[in-house]
PDB file of C-alpha atoms in Angstrom:
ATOM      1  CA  UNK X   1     137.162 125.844 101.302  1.00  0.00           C
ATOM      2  CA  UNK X   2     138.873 125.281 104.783  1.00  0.00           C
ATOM      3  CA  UNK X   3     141.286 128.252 104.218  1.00  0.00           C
ATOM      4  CA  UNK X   4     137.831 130.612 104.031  1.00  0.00           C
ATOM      5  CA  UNK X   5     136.456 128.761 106.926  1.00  0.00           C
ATOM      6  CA  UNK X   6     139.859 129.953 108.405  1.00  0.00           C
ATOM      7  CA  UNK X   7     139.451 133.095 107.553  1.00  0.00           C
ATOM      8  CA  UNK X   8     136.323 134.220 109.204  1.00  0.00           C
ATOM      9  CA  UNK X   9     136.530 132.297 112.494  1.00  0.00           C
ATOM     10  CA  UNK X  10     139.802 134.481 112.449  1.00  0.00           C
ATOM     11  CA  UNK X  11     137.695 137.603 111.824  1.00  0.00           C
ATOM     12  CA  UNK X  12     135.001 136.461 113.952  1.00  0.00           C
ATOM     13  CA  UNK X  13     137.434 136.219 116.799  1.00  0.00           C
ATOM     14  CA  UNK X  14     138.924 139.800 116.495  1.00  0.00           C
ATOM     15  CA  UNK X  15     135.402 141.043 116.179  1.00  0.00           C
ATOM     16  CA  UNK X  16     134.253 139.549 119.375  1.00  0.00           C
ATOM     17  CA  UNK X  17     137.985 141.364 121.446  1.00  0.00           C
ATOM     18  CA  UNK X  18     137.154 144.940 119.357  1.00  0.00           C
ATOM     19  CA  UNK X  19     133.356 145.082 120.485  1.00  0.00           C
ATOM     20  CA  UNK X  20     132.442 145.722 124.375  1.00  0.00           C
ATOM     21  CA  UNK X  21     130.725 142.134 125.088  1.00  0.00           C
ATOM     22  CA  UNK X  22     128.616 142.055 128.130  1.00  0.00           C
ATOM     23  CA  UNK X  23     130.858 140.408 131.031  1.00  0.00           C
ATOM     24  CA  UNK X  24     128.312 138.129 133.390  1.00  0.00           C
ATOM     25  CA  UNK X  25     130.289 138.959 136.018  1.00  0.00           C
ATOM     26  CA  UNK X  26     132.911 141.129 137.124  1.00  0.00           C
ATOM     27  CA  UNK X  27     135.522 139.133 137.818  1.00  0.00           C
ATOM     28  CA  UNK X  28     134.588 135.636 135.388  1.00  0.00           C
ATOM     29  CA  UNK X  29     133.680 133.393 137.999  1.00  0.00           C
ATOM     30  CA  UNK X  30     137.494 133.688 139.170  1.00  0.00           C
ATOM     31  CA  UNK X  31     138.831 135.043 142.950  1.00  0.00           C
ATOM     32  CA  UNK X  32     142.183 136.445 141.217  1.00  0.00           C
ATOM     33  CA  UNK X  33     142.465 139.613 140.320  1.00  0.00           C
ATOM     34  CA  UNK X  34     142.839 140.678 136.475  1.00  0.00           C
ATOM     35  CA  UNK X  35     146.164 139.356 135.031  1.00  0.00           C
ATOM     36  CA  UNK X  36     147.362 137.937 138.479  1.00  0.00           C
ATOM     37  CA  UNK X  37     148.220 134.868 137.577  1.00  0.00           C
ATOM     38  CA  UNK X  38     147.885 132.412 134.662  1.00  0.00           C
ATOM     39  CA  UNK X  39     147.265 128.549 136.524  1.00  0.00           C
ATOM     40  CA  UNK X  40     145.896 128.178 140.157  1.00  0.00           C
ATOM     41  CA  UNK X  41     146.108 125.248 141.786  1.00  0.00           C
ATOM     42  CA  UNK X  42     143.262 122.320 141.787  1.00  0.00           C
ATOM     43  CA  UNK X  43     141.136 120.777 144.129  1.00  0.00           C
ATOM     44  CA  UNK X  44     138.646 117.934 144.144  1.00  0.00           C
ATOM     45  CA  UNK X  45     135.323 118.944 144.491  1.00  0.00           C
ATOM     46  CA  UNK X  46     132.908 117.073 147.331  1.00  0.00           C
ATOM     47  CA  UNK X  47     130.509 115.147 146.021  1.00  0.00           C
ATOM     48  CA  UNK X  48     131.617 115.269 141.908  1.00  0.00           C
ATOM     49  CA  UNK X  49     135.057 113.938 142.457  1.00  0.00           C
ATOM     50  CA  UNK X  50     136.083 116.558 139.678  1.00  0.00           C
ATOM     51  CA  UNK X  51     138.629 119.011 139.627  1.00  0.00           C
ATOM     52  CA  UNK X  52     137.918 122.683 139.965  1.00  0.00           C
ATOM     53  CA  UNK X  53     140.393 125.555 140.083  1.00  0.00           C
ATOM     54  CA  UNK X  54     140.658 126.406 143.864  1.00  0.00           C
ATOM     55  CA  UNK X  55     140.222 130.151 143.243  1.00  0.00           C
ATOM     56  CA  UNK X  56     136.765 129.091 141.209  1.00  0.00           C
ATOM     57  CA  UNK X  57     135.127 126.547 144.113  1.00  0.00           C
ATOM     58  CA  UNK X  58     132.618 127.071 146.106  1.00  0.00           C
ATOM     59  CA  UNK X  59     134.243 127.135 149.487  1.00  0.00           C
ATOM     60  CA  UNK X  60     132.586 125.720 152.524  1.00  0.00           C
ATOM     61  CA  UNK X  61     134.236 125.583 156.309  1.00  0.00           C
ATOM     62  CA  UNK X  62     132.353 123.215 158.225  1.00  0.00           C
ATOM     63  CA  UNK X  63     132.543 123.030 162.555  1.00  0.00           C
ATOM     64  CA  UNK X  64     130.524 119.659 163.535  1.00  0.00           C
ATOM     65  CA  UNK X  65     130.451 118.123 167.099  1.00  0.00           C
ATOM     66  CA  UNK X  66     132.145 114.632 166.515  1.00  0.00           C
ATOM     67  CA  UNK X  67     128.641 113.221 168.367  1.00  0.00           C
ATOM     68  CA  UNK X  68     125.564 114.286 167.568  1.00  0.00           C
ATOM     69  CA  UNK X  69     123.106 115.874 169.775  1.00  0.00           C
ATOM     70  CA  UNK X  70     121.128 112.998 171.544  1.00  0.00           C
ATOM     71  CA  UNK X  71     124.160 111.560 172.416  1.00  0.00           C
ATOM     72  CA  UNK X  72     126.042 114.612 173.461  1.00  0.00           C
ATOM     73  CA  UNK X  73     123.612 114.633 176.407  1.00  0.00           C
ATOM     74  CA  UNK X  74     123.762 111.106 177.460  1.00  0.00           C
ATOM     75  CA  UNK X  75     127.768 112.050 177.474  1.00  0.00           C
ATOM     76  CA  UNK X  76     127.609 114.802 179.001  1.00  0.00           C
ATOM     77  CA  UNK X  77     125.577 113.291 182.162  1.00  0.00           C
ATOM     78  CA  UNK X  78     127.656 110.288 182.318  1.00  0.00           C
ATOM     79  CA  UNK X  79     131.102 112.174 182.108  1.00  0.00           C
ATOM     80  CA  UNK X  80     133.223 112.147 185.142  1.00  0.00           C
ATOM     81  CA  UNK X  81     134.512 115.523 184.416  1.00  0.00           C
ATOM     82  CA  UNK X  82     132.212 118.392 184.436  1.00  0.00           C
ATOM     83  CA  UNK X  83     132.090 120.685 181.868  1.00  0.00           C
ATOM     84  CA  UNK X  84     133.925 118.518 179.552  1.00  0.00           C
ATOM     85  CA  UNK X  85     133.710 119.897 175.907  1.00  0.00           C
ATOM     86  CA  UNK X  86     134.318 117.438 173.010  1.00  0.00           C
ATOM     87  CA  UNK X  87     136.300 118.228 170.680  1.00  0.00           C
ATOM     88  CA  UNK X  88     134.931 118.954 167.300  1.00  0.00           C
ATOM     89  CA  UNK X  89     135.305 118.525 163.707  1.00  0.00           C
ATOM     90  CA  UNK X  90     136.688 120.995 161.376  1.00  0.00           C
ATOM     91  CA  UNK X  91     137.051 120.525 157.920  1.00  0.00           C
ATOM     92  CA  UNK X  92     137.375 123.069 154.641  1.00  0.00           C
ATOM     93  CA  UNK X  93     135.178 121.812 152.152  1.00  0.00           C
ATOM     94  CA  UNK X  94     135.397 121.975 148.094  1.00  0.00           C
ATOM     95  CA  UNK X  95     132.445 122.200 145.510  1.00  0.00           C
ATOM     96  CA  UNK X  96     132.189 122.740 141.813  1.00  0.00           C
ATOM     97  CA  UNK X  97     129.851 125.541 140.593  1.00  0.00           C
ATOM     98  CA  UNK X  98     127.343 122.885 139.237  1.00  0.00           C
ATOM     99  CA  UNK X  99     127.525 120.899 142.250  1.00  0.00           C
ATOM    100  CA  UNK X 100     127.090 123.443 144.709  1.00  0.00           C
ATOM    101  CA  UNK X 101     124.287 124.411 142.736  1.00  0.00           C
ATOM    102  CA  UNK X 102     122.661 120.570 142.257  1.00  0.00           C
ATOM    103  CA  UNK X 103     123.318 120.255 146.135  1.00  0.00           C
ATOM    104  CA  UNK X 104     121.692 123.699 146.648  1.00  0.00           C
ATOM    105  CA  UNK X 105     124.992 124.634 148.560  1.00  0.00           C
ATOM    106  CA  UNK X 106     124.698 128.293 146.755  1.00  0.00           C
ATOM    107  CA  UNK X 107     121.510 129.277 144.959  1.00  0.00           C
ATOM    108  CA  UNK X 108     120.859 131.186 140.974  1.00  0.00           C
ATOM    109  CA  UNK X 109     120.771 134.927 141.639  1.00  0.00           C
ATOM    110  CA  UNK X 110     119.484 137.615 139.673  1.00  0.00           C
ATOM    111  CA  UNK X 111     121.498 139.821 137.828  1.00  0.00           C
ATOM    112  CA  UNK X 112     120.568 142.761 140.138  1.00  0.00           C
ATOM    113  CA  UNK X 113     121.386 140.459 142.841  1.00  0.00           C
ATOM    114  CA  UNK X 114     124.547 138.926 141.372  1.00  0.00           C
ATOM    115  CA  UNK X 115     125.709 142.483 142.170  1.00  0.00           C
ATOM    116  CA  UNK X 116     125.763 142.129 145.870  1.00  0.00           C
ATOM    117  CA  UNK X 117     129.112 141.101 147.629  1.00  0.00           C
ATOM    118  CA  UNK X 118     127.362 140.872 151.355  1.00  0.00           C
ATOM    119  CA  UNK X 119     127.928 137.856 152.749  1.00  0.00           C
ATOM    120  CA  UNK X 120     124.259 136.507 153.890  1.00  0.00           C
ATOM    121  CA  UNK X 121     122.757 136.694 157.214  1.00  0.00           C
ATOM    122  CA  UNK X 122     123.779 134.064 160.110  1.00  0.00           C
ATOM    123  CA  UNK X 123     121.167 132.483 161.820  1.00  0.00           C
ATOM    124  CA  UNK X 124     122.855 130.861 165.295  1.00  0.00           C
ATOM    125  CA  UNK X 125     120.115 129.375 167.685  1.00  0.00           C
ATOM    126  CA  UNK X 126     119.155 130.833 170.110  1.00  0.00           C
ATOM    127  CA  UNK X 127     120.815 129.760 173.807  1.00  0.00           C
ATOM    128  CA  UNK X 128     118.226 130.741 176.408  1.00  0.00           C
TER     129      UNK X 128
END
């Protein structure tokens, strides 16, 4: 009985390579291109802990002042140098799919919308 059980997972395999499945997306949830390379190195995603392929994570780079903004101005008025910027913090964040999505880091898309590659729109505040 196992041999036959065998036998058509085997067939059901080869089925599912001859017939044109429907790919999700374009490029499986990967940034390599097709037969690049086999293993990618791993990273440890933010707020999981888990490891993710670094070509599949969600990718974040984050630019924060090192102070935050009510006491950037009680710096800034006591500094003795004028015009003194502080330095900032830069840091390249990691997320897993499922954590970016739990955190709301990247959001579900449509399948017509899965289809667009633009990067979204930047909203900077305004300095008047």
């Amino acid at each position: 009985a196992r041999a036959r059980q065998g036998e058509i997972v085997n067939r059901g395999r080869e089925a599912e390579r001859e017939s044109n499945m429907v790919k999700k997306r374009r490029h499986s949830g990967r940034n390599k291109p097709a037969g690049a390379r086999g293993h990618v190195r791993r990273v440890r995603c933010e707020t999981s802990g888990c490891l993710v392929p670094k070509d599949k994570a969600v990718k974040r780079y984050i630019v924060r002042n090192i102070v935050d903004a009510s006491a950037l101005r009680d710096l800034q008025e006591s500094s003795v140098i004028d015009g003194y910027a502080l330095p900032k913090l830069y840091r390249k964040v990691y997320y897993s799919i499922s954590a970016a999505i739990h955190s709301r880091v990247v959001r579900v898309r449509s399948r017509v919308a899965r289809r667009n590659r633009a990067p979204p729109p930047r909203f900077r505040p305004k300095s008047d």
